[in-house]
mmCIF file of C-alpha atoms in Angstrom:
data_model
loop_
_atom_site.group_PDB
_atom_site.id
_atom_site.type_symbol
_atom_site.label_atom_id
_atom_site.label_comp_id
_atom_site.label_asym_id
_atom_site.label_seq_id
_atom_site.Cartn_x
_atom_site.Cartn_y
_atom_site.Cartn_z
ATOM 1 C CA MET A 146 0.336 0.087 0.328
ATOM 2 C CA THR A 147 1.413 3.320 -0.916
ATOM 3 C CA THR A 148 0.509 6.028 1.427
ATOM 4 C CA ASN A 149 0.740 9.493 -0.022
ATOM 5 C CA ILE A 150 2.614 12.249 2.834
ATOM 6 C CA GLU A 151 2.009 15.691 1.724
ATOM 7 C CA ASN A 152 4.921 18.902 1.992
ATOM 8 C CA TYR A 153 3.538 20.494 5.075
ATOM 9 C CA THR A 154 5.410 24.582 6.230
ATOM 10 C CA ILE A 155 6.326 24.995 9.600
ATOM 11 C CA ASN A 156 8.057 27.566 11.360
ATOM 12 C CA PHE A 157 11.853 27.300 12.874
ATOM 13 C CA GLY A 158 12.722 29.747 14.684
ATOM 14 C CA PRO A 159 13.870 32.610 16.280
ATOM 15 C CA GLN A 160 12.686 30.505 19.367
ATOM 16 C CA HIS A 161 14.164 27.465 19.027
ATOM 17 C CA PRO A 162 17.774 27.824 20.485
ATOM 18 C CA ALA A 163 19.976 25.588 17.258
ATOM 19 C CA ALA A 164 18.335 29.666 15.600
ATOM 20 C CA HIS A 165 20.433 31.250 18.086
ATOM 21 C CA GLY A 166 17.436 33.420 18.679
ATOM 22 C CA VAL A 167 17.850 36.316 15.489
ATOM 23 C CA MET A 168 17.039 33.822 12.404
ATOM 24 C CA ARG A 169 14.081 31.976 11.274
ATOM 25 C CA LEU A 170 14.083 29.776 9.342
ATOM 26 C CA ILE A 171 11.014 28.707 6.960
ATOM 27 C CA LEU A 172 11.189 25.207 6.671
ATOM 28 C CA GLU A 173 8.718 23.456 3.411
ATOM 29 C CA LEU A 174 8.850 19.328 5.680
ATOM 30 C CA ARG A 175 8.078 16.135 3.519
ATOM 31 C CA GLY A 176 7.788 14.239 6.685
ATOM 32 C CA GLU A 177 10.888 14.673 8.759
ATOM 33 C CA THR A 178 12.842 15.806 5.058
ATOM 34 C CA VAL A 179 13.978 19.177 4.345
ATOM 35 C CA GLU A 180 12.849 19.684 1.066
ATOM 36 C CA ARG A 181 13.125 24.090 1.568
ATOM 37 C CA ALA A 182 14.767 25.933 4.281
ATOM 38 C CA ASP A 183 13.959 30.031 3.820
ATOM 39 C CA VAL A 184 16.142 32.020 5.650
ATOM 40 C CA HIS A 185 14.829 34.980 7.136
ATOM 41 C CA VAL A 186 17.459 37.300 8.742
ATOM 42 C CA GLY A 187 17.336 40.748 9.746
ATOM 43 C CA LEU A 188 16.122 40.092 12.965
ATOM 44 C CA LEU A 189 18.932 41.764 14.886
ATOM 45 C CA HIS A 190 19.561 44.644 12.314
ATOM 46 C CA ARG A 191 21.343 47.857 14.378
ATOM 47 C CA GLY A 192 22.924 49.801 10.897
ATOM 48 C CA THR A 193 26.446 49.683 12.188
ATOM 49 C CA GLU A 194 28.028 50.852 9.069
ATOM 50 C CA LYS A 195 25.335 54.037 9.301
ATOM 51 C CA LEU A 196 26.270 54.760 12.530
ATOM 52 C CA MET A 197 30.408 54.085 11.478
ATOM 53 C CA GLU A 198 29.948 57.008 9.400
ATOM 54 C CA ALA A 199 28.498 59.297 12.214
ATOM 55 C CA LYS A 200 31.780 59.414 14.260
ATOM 56 C CA PRO A 201 35.319 59.609 13.821
ATOM 57 C CA TYR A 202 37.236 56.844 13.244
ATOM 58 C CA THR A 203 38.577 56.555 16.545
ATOM 59 C CA GLN A 204 35.423 56.823 18.623
ATOM 60 C CA SER A 205 34.366 54.138 15.717
ATOM 61 C CA ILE A 206 36.734 50.890 17.071
ATOM 62 C CA GLY A 207 34.194 50.494 19.512
ATOM 63 C CA TYR A 208 31.044 49.595 17.405
ATOM 64 C CA LEU A 209 33.816 46.971 15.850
ATOM 65 C CA ASP A 210 33.567 44.903 19.871
ATOM 66 C CA ARG A 211 29.567 44.540 18.976
ATOM 67 C CA LEU A 212 29.689 42.761 15.870
ATOM 68 C CA ASP A 213 30.824 39.368 16.216
ATOM 69 C CA TYR A 214 31.442 40.047 20.183
ATOM 70 C CA CYS A 215 32.312 36.132 20.026
ATOM 71 C CA SER A 216 35.738 37.907 17.932
ATOM 72 C CA CYS A 217 35.928 41.482 19.155
ATOM 73 C CA LEU A 218 39.920 42.001 18.758
ATOM 74 C CA ASN A 219 39.472 40.327 15.016
ATOM 75 C CA ASN A 220 37.210 42.340 14.141
ATOM 76 C CA GLU A 221 38.600 45.339 15.201
ATOM 77 C CA HIS A 222 42.328 44.009 13.537
ATOM 78 C CA ALA A 223 40.835 44.348 9.985
ATOM 79 C CA PHE A 224 39.461 48.494 11.238
ATOM 80 C CA VAL A 225 42.678 49.737 12.328
ATOM 81 C CA LEU A 226 44.224 47.851 9.603
ATOM 82 C CA ALA A 227 42.071 49.787 6.795
ATOM 83 C CA VAL A 228 42.556 53.646 8.470
ATOM 84 C CA GLU A 229 46.226 52.933 8.527
ATOM 85 C CA LYS A 230 46.612 51.993 4.726
ATOM 86 C CA LEU A 231 44.785 55.694 3.827
ATOM 87 C CA LEU A 232 46.751 56.851 6.999
ATOM 88 C CA GLY A 233 50.413 55.518 5.301
ATOM 89 C CA ILE A 234 51.263 54.884 9.616
ATOM 90 C CA GLU A 235 54.162 51.546 9.548
ATOM 91 C CA VAL A 236 52.681 50.029 13.595
ATOM 92 C CA PRO A 237 55.633 49.359 15.753
ATOM 93 C CA ILE A 238 56.715 46.157 15.887
ATOM 94 C CA ARG A 239 56.042 45.589 19.339
ATOM 95 C CA ALA A 240 52.093 46.417 18.945
ATOM 96 C CA GLN A 241 51.850 43.851 15.707
ATOM 97 C CA TYR A 242 52.974 41.110 17.767
ATOM 98 C CA ILE A 243 51.182 42.272 20.569
ATOM 99 C CA ARG A 244 47.860 42.199 17.589
ATOM 100 C CA VAL A 245 48.379 38.837 16.699
ATOM 101 C CA LEU A 246 48.780 37.196 20.489
ATOM 102 C CA MET A 247 45.951 38.628 21.187
ATOM 103 C CA ASP A 248 44.033 37.528 17.693
ATOM 104 C CA GLU A 249 45.218 34.041 18.464
ATOM 105 C CA ALA A 250 44.014 33.970 21.593
ATOM 106 C CA THR A 251 40.579 35.090 20.443
ATOM 107 C CA ARG A 252 40.757 32.718 17.953
ATOM 108 C CA ILE A 253 40.760 30.312 21.084
ATOM 109 C CA MET A 254 37.781 31.976 22.963
ATOM 110 C CA ASN A 255 35.862 32.001 19.458
ATOM 111 C CA HIS A 256 36.555 28.324 18.969
ATOM 112 C CA LEU A 257 35.553 27.150 22.144
ATOM 113 C CA MET A 258 32.420 28.836 22.793
ATOM 114 C CA TRP A 259 31.785 27.568 19.190
ATOM 115 C CA LEU A 260 33.074 23.792 19.628
ATOM 116 C CA GLY A 261 30.121 24.076 22.855
ATOM 117 C CA SER A 262 27.706 25.200 21.864
ATOM 118 C CA HIS A 263 27.498 22.799 18.853
ATOM 119 C CA GLY A 264 27.771 20.348 21.118
ATOM 120 C CA HIS A 265 25.305 21.587 23.406
ATOM 121 C CA ASP A 266 22.729 21.216 20.626
ATOM 122 C CA LEU A 267 23.706 18.058 19.207
ATOM 123 C CA GLY A 268 22.914 16.772 22.807
ATOM 124 C CA ALA A 269 27.109 16.540 23.942
ATOM 125 C CA MET A 270 26.735 18.657 27.387
ATOM 126 C CA ALA A 271 29.538 18.537 28.564
ATOM 127 C CA MET A 272 31.652 20.563 25.982
ATOM 128 C CA LEU A 273 29.787 23.110 27.336
ATOM 129 C CA LEU A 274 30.848 22.750 29.923
ATOM 130 C CA TYR A 275 34.598 22.097 29.431
ATOM 131 C CA CYS A 276 34.969 24.792 27.093
ATOM 132 C CA PHE A 277 34.159 27.624 28.832
ATOM 133 C CA ARG A 278 36.038 25.975 31.427
ATOM 134 C CA ASP A 279 39.480 26.697 29.087
ATOM 135 C CA ARG A 280 37.004 29.913 28.075
ATOM 136 C CA GLU A 281 37.432 31.379 31.090
ATOM 137 C CA GLU A 282 41.124 31.446 31.619
ATOM 138 C CA LEU A 283 42.046 33.354 28.431
ATOM 139 C CA TYR A 284 39.042 35.941 29.310
ATOM 140 C CA ASP A 285 40.937 36.904 32.743
ATOM 141 C CA ALA A 286 43.984 37.177 31.010
ATOM 142 C CA GLN A 287 41.927 39.627 28.330
ATOM 143 C CA GLU A 288 40.600 41.282 31.225
ATOM 144 C CA ALA A 289 43.694 42.153 32.414
ATOM 145 C CA ILE A 290 45.350 43.292 28.901
ATOM 146 C CA THR A 291 42.899 45.451 28.071
ATOM 147 C CA GLY A 292 40.137 46.399 31.302
ATOM 148 C CA ALA A 293 37.331 44.567 29.848
ATOM 149 C CA ARG A 294 36.556 41.616 29.761
ATOM 150 C CA ILE A 295 33.846 41.470 26.714
ATOM 151 C CA HIS A 296 33.770 44.736 24.072
ATOM 152 C CA PRO A 297 38.009 45.425 24.665
ATOM 153 C CA PHE A 298 38.316 48.531 22.403
ATOM 154 C CA TYR A 299 42.087 47.948 22.547
ATOM 155 C CA TYR A 300 43.637 48.383 19.392
ATOM 156 C CA ARG A 301 44.348 51.391 18.338
ATOM 157 C CA VAL A 302 45.055 52.995 14.509
ATOM 158 C CA GLY A 303 49.128 52.924 15.022
ATOM 159 C CA GLY A 304 49.603 50.220 17.334
ATOM 160 C CA VAL A 305 47.591 48.897 20.935
ATOM 161 C CA ALA A 306 46.266 51.054 23.723
ATOM 162 C CA LYS A 307 48.496 50.671 26.646
ATOM 163 C CA ASP A 308 51.469 47.422 26.864
ATOM 164 C CA LEU A 309 50.606 43.939 28.368
ATOM 165 C CA PRO A 310 50.452 44.199 31.985
ATOM 166 C CA ASN A 311 53.752 42.812 34.939
ATOM 167 C CA GLN A 312 51.705 41.470 36.391
ATOM 168 C CA MET A 313 48.525 39.180 36.345
ATOM 169 C CA PRO A 314 46.135 39.835 38.653
ATOM 170 C CA LYS A 315 45.154 36.839 41.499
ATOM 171 C CA TYR A 316 41.773 35.920 42.295
ATOM 172 C CA GLU A 317 41.023 37.062 45.789
ATOM 173 C CA PRO A 318 39.904 34.951 49.332
ATOM 174 C CA SER A 319 36.466 33.889 49.370
ATOM 175 C CA LYS A 320 34.271 32.006 51.721
ATOM 176 C CA PHE A 321 32.965 30.384 48.600
ATOM 177 C CA ARG A 322 36.438 28.954 47.595
ATOM 178 C CA SER A 323 38.953 27.091 49.579
ATOM 179 C CA LYS A 324 42.406 27.535 50.566
ATOM 180 C CA LYS A 325 43.093 25.258 49.374
ATOM 181 C CA LYS A 326 41.663 25.610 45.473
ATOM 182 C CA LEU A 327 42.702 29.565 45.892
ATOM 183 C CA GLU A 328 46.265 28.046 45.088
ATOM 184 C CA ARG A 329 45.578 25.661 42.369
ATOM 185 C CA ILE A 330 43.737 28.696 40.460
ATOM 186 C CA ASN A 331 46.489 31.116 41.362
ATOM 187 C CA ALA A 332 50.055 28.908 40.778
ATOM 188 C CA ALA A 333 49.557 30.121 36.481
ATOM 189 C CA ARG A 334 49.552 33.746 38.110
ATOM 190 C CA GLN A 335 51.914 34.060 40.029
ATOM 191 C CA GLY A 336 54.090 35.980 36.796
ATOM 192 C CA ASP A 337 52.941 38.415 33.941
ATOM 193 C CA VAL A 338 50.503 38.137 31.638
ATOM 194 C CA LEU A 339 53.325 36.314 29.038
ATOM 195 C CA ASP A 340 53.988 33.370 32.228
ATOM 196 C CA PHE A 341 49.949 33.218 32.363
ATOM 197 C CA LEU A 342 49.525 32.699 28.668
ATOM 198 C CA GLU A 343 52.291 30.774 28.597
ATOM 199 C CA ASP A 344 51.451 27.912 31.211
ATOM 200 C CA PHE A 345 47.673 27.890 29.844
ATOM 201 C CA CYS A 346 49.193 27.137 26.388
ATOM 202 C CA ASP A 347 51.361 24.203 26.872
ATOM 203 C CA ARG A 348 48.167 22.659 29.295
ATOM 204 C CA PHE A 349 45.908 23.967 26.624
ATOM 205 C CA VAL A 350 47.669 21.482 23.794
ATOM 206 C CA ASN A 351 48.751 18.561 25.977
ATOM 207 C CA GLN A 352 46.010 18.195 27.689
ATOM 208 C CA ASN A 353 42.277 19.861 27.160
ATOM 209 C CA MET A 354 43.169 18.750 23.940
ATOM 210 C CA LYS A 355 43.089 15.683 24.972
ATOM 211 C CA GLU A 356 39.971 16.003 26.760
ATOM 212 C CA TYR A 357 38.119 17.479 23.981
ATOM 213 C CA ARG A 358 39.475 14.647 21.831
ATOM 214 C CA ASP A 359 38.964 11.401 23.205
ATOM 215 C CA LEU A 360 35.064 12.799 24.149
ATOM 216 C CA LEU A 361 34.063 13.177 20.563
ATOM 217 C CA VAL A 362 36.912 12.483 17.294
ATOM 218 C CA GLY A 363 35.784 8.800 17.984
ATOM 219 C CA ASN A 364 32.633 8.999 19.627
ATOM 220 C CA ARG A 365 30.174 7.154 17.074
ATOM 221 C CA ILE A 366 27.553 8.754 18.477
ATOM 222 C CA TRP A 367 28.827 12.355 16.843
ATOM 223 C CA LYS A 368 30.019 10.838 14.540
ATOM 224 C CA GLY A 369 26.252 9.587 13.050
ATOM 225 C CA ARG A 370 25.115 13.691 14.085
ATOM 226 C CA VAL A 371 27.923 15.405 11.809
ATOM 227 C CA VAL A 372 29.476 12.550 9.450
ATOM 228 C CA GLY A 373 27.878 12.809 6.001
ATOM 229 C CA ILE A 374 26.201 15.831 6.736
ATOM 230 C CA GLY A 375 26.275 18.901 5.535
ATOM 231 C CA VAL A 376 29.066 18.078 2.150
ATOM 232 C CA VAL A 377 30.227 20.956 -0.195
ATOM 233 C CA SER A 378 32.673 20.166 -2.308
ATOM 234 C CA ALA A 379 36.053 22.120 -2.885
ATOM 235 C CA GLU A 380 34.077 23.488 -6.303
ATOM 236 C CA ARG A 381 30.757 24.740 -4.909
ATOM 237 C CA ALA A 382 31.723 26.118 -1.543
ATOM 238 C CA ILE A 383 34.244 28.798 -3.680
ATOM 239 C CA GLU A 384 31.447 30.100 -5.733
ATOM 240 C CA LEU A 385 29.647 29.906 -2.231
ATOM 241 C CA GLY A 386 31.682 32.429 -1.169
ATOM 242 C CA PHE A 387 33.202 30.163 2.202
ATOM 243 C CA THR A 388 36.022 31.140 3.834
ATOM 244 C CA GLY A 389 37.685 30.303 7.401
ATOM 245 C CA PRO A 390 36.911 26.749 8.348
ATOM 246 C CA MET A 391 34.151 26.678 6.257
ATOM 247 C CA LEU A 392 36.114 26.942 3.281
ATOM 248 C CA ARG A 393 38.925 24.317 4.283
ATOM 249 C CA GLY A 394 36.742 21.968 6.592
ATOM 250 C CA SER A 395 36.009 20.668 2.232
ATOM 251 C CA GLY A 396 39.652 21.047 1.492
ATOM 252 C CA VAL A 397 40.560 24.250 0.109
ATOM 253 C CA ALA A 398 43.838 25.546 1.865
ATOM 254 C CA TRP A 399 43.027 29.101 1.832
ATOM 255 C CA ASP A 400 44.028 31.481 5.066
ATOM 256 C CA LEU A 401 44.520 35.032 5.074
ATOM 257 C CA ARG A 402 47.513 34.356 7.160
ATOM 258 C CA LYS A 403 49.452 32.736 4.781
ATOM 259 C CA THR A 404 47.779 33.481 1.282
ATOM 260 C CA GLN A 405 47.942 36.838 1.949
ATOM 261 C CA PRO A 406 50.048 37.748 5.205
ATOM 262 C CA TYR A 407 49.418 41.065 7.748
ATOM 263 C CA SER A 408 51.434 41.944 10.571
ATOM 264 C CA VAL A 409 53.922 39.566 11.286
ATOM 265 C CA TYR A 410 51.984 36.413 10.229
ATOM 266 C CA ASP A 411 54.662 35.497 7.443
ATOM 267 C CA GLN A 412 57.708 34.998 10.608
ATOM 268 C CA LEU A 413 55.732 33.075 12.430
ATOM 269 C CA ASP A 414 56.034 28.835 11.671
ATOM 270 C CA PHE A 415 52.600 27.804 11.668
ATOM 271 C CA GLU A 416 50.676 24.119 9.419
ATOM 272 C CA VAL A 417 46.886 25.754 7.726
ATOM 273 C CA PRO A 418 44.383 22.544 8.305
ATOM 274 C CA VAL A 419 42.379 21.063 5.714
ATOM 275 C CA GLY A 420 39.616 18.818 6.213
ATOM 276 C CA VAL A 421 38.730 16.224 2.570
ATOM 277 C CA ASN A 422 34.293 15.560 2.184
ATOM 278 C CA GLY A 423 33.082 18.838 3.188
ATOM 279 C CA ASP A 424 30.983 17.410 5.897
ATOM 280 C CA CYS A 425 29.985 18.411 9.411
ATOM 281 C CA TYR A 426 32.606 16.150 10.830
ATOM 282 C CA ASP A 427 35.948 17.825 8.940
ATOM 283 C CA ARG A 428 34.657 21.334 10.298
ATOM 284 C CA PHE A 429 34.758 19.908 13.419
ATOM 285 C CA LEU A 430 38.183 18.596 12.834
ATOM 286 C CA VAL A 431 39.486 21.959 11.302
ATOM 287 C CA ARG A 432 38.332 23.724 14.040
ATOM 288 C CA LEU A 433 39.769 21.585 16.481
ATOM 289 C CA GLU A 434 43.263 21.500 14.795
ATOM 290 C CA GLU A 435 43.141 25.138 14.348
ATOM 291 C CA MET A 436 43.282 26.342 18.396
ATOM 292 C CA VAL A 437 46.527 24.603 18.675
ATOM 293 C CA GLN A 438 47.356 25.705 15.575
ATOM 294 C CA SER A 439 47.029 29.449 17.746
ATOM 295 C CA ALA A 440 48.049 27.974 20.490
ATOM 296 C CA HIS A 441 51.678 27.031 18.933
ATOM 297 C CA ILE A 442 51.789 30.742 17.547
ATOM 298 C CA MET A 443 50.892 32.118 20.663
ATOM 299 C CA LYS A 444 53.856 30.340 22.503
ATOM 300 C CA GLN A 445 56.197 31.658 19.325
ATOM 301 C CA CYS A 446 54.543 35.384 19.903
ATOM 302 C CA ILE A 447 54.842 35.489 24.138
ATOM 303 C CA ALA A 448 58.718 34.766 23.226
ATOM 304 C CA TRP A 449 59.284 37.293 20.965
ATOM 305 C CA LEU A 450 57.418 39.319 23.205
ATOM 306 C CA ARG A 451 59.653 38.643 26.031
ATOM 307 C CA GLU A 452 63.437 39.486 24.724
ATOM 308 C CA ASN A 453 62.202 42.753 22.903
ATOM 309 C CA LYS A 454 60.543 45.793 24.426
ATOM 310 C CA GLY A 455 59.380 49.022 22.696
ATOM 311 C CA PRO A 456 56.673 51.351 22.050
ATOM 312 C CA VAL A 457 53.545 49.693 21.286
ATOM 313 C CA MET A 458 51.549 53.394 19.365
ATOM 314 C CA ALA A 459 52.900 54.813 15.879
ATOM 315 C CA GLU A 460 55.249 58.136 16.400
ATOM 316 C CA ASP A 461 52.475 60.438 14.221
ATOM 317 C CA SER A 462 51.509 63.117 16.100
ATOM 318 C CA ARG A 463 47.796 62.514 13.548
ATOM 319 C CA VAL A 464 46.897 59.861 15.195
ATOM 320 C CA THR A 465 49.049 59.774 19.302
ATOM 321 C CA ILE A 466 48.470 60.786 22.540
ATOM 322 C CA PRO A 467 50.346 62.794 23.371
ATOM 323 C CA GLN A 468 52.226 61.408 27.146
ATOM 324 C CA ARG A 469 50.769 62.220 30.360
ATOM 325 C CA ARG A 470 53.411 64.042 32.194
ATOM 326 C CA ASP A 471 53.232 65.914 29.073
ATOM 327 C CA VAL A 472 49.825 66.777 28.940
ATOM 328 C CA LYS A 473 50.707 68.337 32.471
ATOM 329 C CA GLU A 474 53.053 70.266 31.555
ATOM 330 C CA GLY A 475 52.737 72.006 28.076
ATOM 331 C CA MET A 476 49.659 73.440 26.437
ATOM 332 C CA GLU A 477 50.156 72.350 23.114
ATOM 333 C CA SER A 478 50.082 67.982 24.810
ATOM 334 C CA LEU A 479 47.096 69.406 26.687
ATOM 335 C CA ILE A 480 44.959 70.452 23.349
ATOM 336 C CA GLN A 481 45.684 67.752 21.397
ATOM 337 C CA GLN A 482 44.972 65.250 23.597
ATOM 338 C CA PHE A 483 41.982 67.099 23.766
ATOM 339 C CA LYS A 484 41.410 67.073 19.781
ATOM 340 C CA VAL A 485 42.770 63.056 19.759
ATOM 341 C CA PHE A 486 39.554 62.030 21.715
ATOM 342 C CA THR A 487 37.226 64.766 20.951
ATOM 343 C CA GLU A 488 37.428 66.147 16.730
ATOM 344 C CA GLY A 489 39.781 62.428 15.982
ATOM 345 C CA PHE A 490 42.405 62.481 12.914
ATOM 346 C CA CYS A 491 41.296 64.220 9.677
ATOM 347 C CA VAL A 492 42.260 60.926 7.113
ATOM 348 C CA PRO A 493 43.587 61.424 2.935
ATOM 349 C CA GLU A 494 41.223 61.379 0.641
ATOM 350 C CA GLY A 495 41.327 57.540 -1.262
ATOM 351 C CA GLU A 496 40.105 54.346 -0.271
ATOM 352 C CA ALA A 497 41.388 51.046 1.346
ATOM 353 C CA TYR A 498 39.784 47.320 2.214
ATOM 354 C CA ALA A 499 42.102 45.495 4.893
ATOM 355 C CA ALA A 500 40.900 41.792 5.417
ATOM 356 C CA ILE A 501 41.852 39.650 7.960
ATOM 357 C CA GLU A 502 41.469 36.165 8.656
ATOM 358 C CA HIS A 503 38.804 36.288 11.348
ATOM 359 C CA PRO A 504 38.009 33.018 13.002
ATOM 360 C CA LYS A 505 34.508 32.862 11.270
ATOM 361 C CA GLY A 506 36.249 33.616 7.359
ATOM 362 C CA GLU A 507 37.779 36.622 6.186
ATOM 363 C CA PHE A 508 36.568 39.629 7.517
ATOM 364 C CA GLY A 509 36.886 42.436 5.831
ATOM 365 C CA VAL A 510 36.875 46.190 6.426
ATOM 366 C CA TYR A 511 36.198 48.613 3.103
ATOM 367 C CA LEU A 512 36.057 52.164 3.860
ATOM 368 C CA VAL A 513 36.226 55.694 1.472
ATOM 369 C CA SER A 514 37.736 58.364 3.223
ATOM 370 C CA ASP A 515 36.377 62.499 1.498
ATOM 371 C CA GLY A 516 38.876 63.998 3.879
ATOM 372 C CA ALA A 517 37.980 64.090 7.052
ATOM 373 C CA ASN A 518 37.244 63.411 10.844
ATOM 374 C CA LYS A 519 35.032 60.380 9.821
ATOM 375 C CA PRO A 520 34.639 57.655 6.770
ATOM 376 C CA TYR A 521 32.849 58.103 3.929
ATOM 377 C CA ARG A 522 31.585 55.055 3.728
ATOM 378 C CA VAL A 523 32.414 51.707 5.374
ATOM 379 C CA LYS A 524 31.137 48.870 4.324
ATOM 380 C CA LEU A 525 32.248 45.496 6.524
ATOM 381 C CA ARG A 526 32.554 41.580 4.674
ATOM 382 C CA ALA A 527 30.841 39.654 6.883
ATOM 383 C CA PRO A 528 31.836 35.915 6.464
ATOM 384 C CA GLY A 529 28.559 34.240 7.835
ATOM 385 C CA PHE A 530 26.690 36.353 5.659
ATOM 386 C CA SER A 531 28.284 33.465 2.806
ATOM 387 C CA HIS A 532 27.713 30.729 4.981
ATOM 388 C CA ILE A 533 24.378 31.147 5.994
ATOM 389 C CA SER A 534 23.054 31.836 2.680
ATOM 390 C CA ALA A 535 24.073 29.024 1.753
ATOM 391 C CA THR A 536 21.930 27.121 4.510
ATOM 392 C CA GLU A 537 19.373 25.593 1.813
ATOM 393 C CA GLU A 538 22.135 24.381 -0.490
ATOM 394 C CA MET A 539 23.626 22.326 2.669
ATOM 395 C CA VAL A 540 20.484 21.296 4.306
ATOM 396 C CA HIS A 541 17.970 20.476 1.194
ATOM 397 C CA ARG A 542 16.862 16.777 1.332
ATOM 398 C CA HIS A 543 18.646 15.779 5.306
ATOM 399 C CA MET A 544 16.198 15.722 7.759
ATOM 400 C CA LEU A 545 14.668 18.144 10.258
ATOM 401 C CA SER A 546 17.671 16.648 13.330
ATOM 402 C CA ASP A 547 20.244 17.014 10.687
ATOM 403 C CA LEU A 548 19.472 21.358 10.362
ATOM 404 C CA VAL A 549 20.504 21.533 13.813
ATOM 405 C CA ALA A 550 24.528 20.324 12.899
ATOM 406 C CA ILE A 551 24.324 22.210 9.880
ATOM 407 C CA ILE A 552 23.497 25.868 11.250
ATOM 408 C CA GLY A 553 26.197 24.736 14.298
ATOM 409 C CA THR A 554 28.460 23.417 12.206
ATOM 410 C CA GLN A 555 28.864 27.386 10.495
ATOM 411 C CA ASP A 556 29.811 28.536 13.368
ATOM 412 C CA LEU A 557 27.035 31.825 13.417
ATOM 413 C CA VAL A 558 27.337 35.463 15.557
ATOM 414 C CA PHE A 559 24.141 37.278 14.218
ATOM 415 C CA GLY A 560 25.990 40.400 15.140
ATOM 416 C CA ASP A 561 27.977 40.733 12.203
ATOM 417 C CA ILE A 562 25.422 38.820 9.795
ATOM 418 C CA ASP A 563 22.245 41.690 10.959
ATOM 419 C CA ARG A 564 25.443 44.053 10.684
#
């Protein structure tokens, strides 16, 4: 006997956890098989590009933190690179190493957030606890360096806001933790921030990554959810505009840190992991290995920063804030500081595009200057927009439960998609 199954339409999100609260999918289902997925975005739209066109360049840096709020410093890096291109500013080498150090720490934080939430979406609930355990340590370091945990606002046109601190803050005694636990969590905080980050990299690669691999890599339940799901060939990934782990998971070894190096990436040693099959499992493995490579890059930066001191801001009166002692003693320095903070600086007429290897792919900033102290036009290239646009193709003829895995593998943050 043949049973006729009619197609029916349902809403998936925005309330569904896997839809991340700000995405709505209209699904056409045949039984539990997805025939069509119509992606509706725009629920988070904030007009960031227009807001940046109304602010001086320096004040616009803070808007970048609100885009992909899991990768704030990477966003800032692309913007300051574009402005520095227009100004023709040479950034001090120490500032460049600090930027790379913080970029890679942010990459690990981003991938940990992805791994924890992706695992949680598919039922591996313990992953969220393990990933946030490690992520908190990097947030502690970010807070010590920048003064903020979530929105650091640390990069500046011409360098970084301040040099690395000489002491890593320690946890204070509390009635909620024993003396033994206090000694354990403060063990790596006896030196400076570089010591703390080096200790983290060693533990993360040699111990914590082993836990992640033991939990998921060979787990037959996990593989049953992600192997062969959302397959995208190398040729199709290029046509769809994929970048980052989404592109490398399909076997394309394209990484801007290698192909179009910026800052000091051309002076560092690291590998670019690539997948073979282009499915959710390969993209998962690529991101796992990327975290290992990021820790390797961080250790190289730490070694260099220990041995080499120097300025962290360019000696350019257009963008540099005078030293505090000079402000107290000279009227010119006081006026210069006031001018930089309130009016900012004028950028020569022209246009520039700067792109960085963001944890999610190629994040680009296109600037047009008319010679004023704020950009005439700003256009941001968000990596997630191309990935979410391919959702219908990736999910076609998959089961409804596979849709959750496919959305998770894209590593979406709507702050930059709905910019």
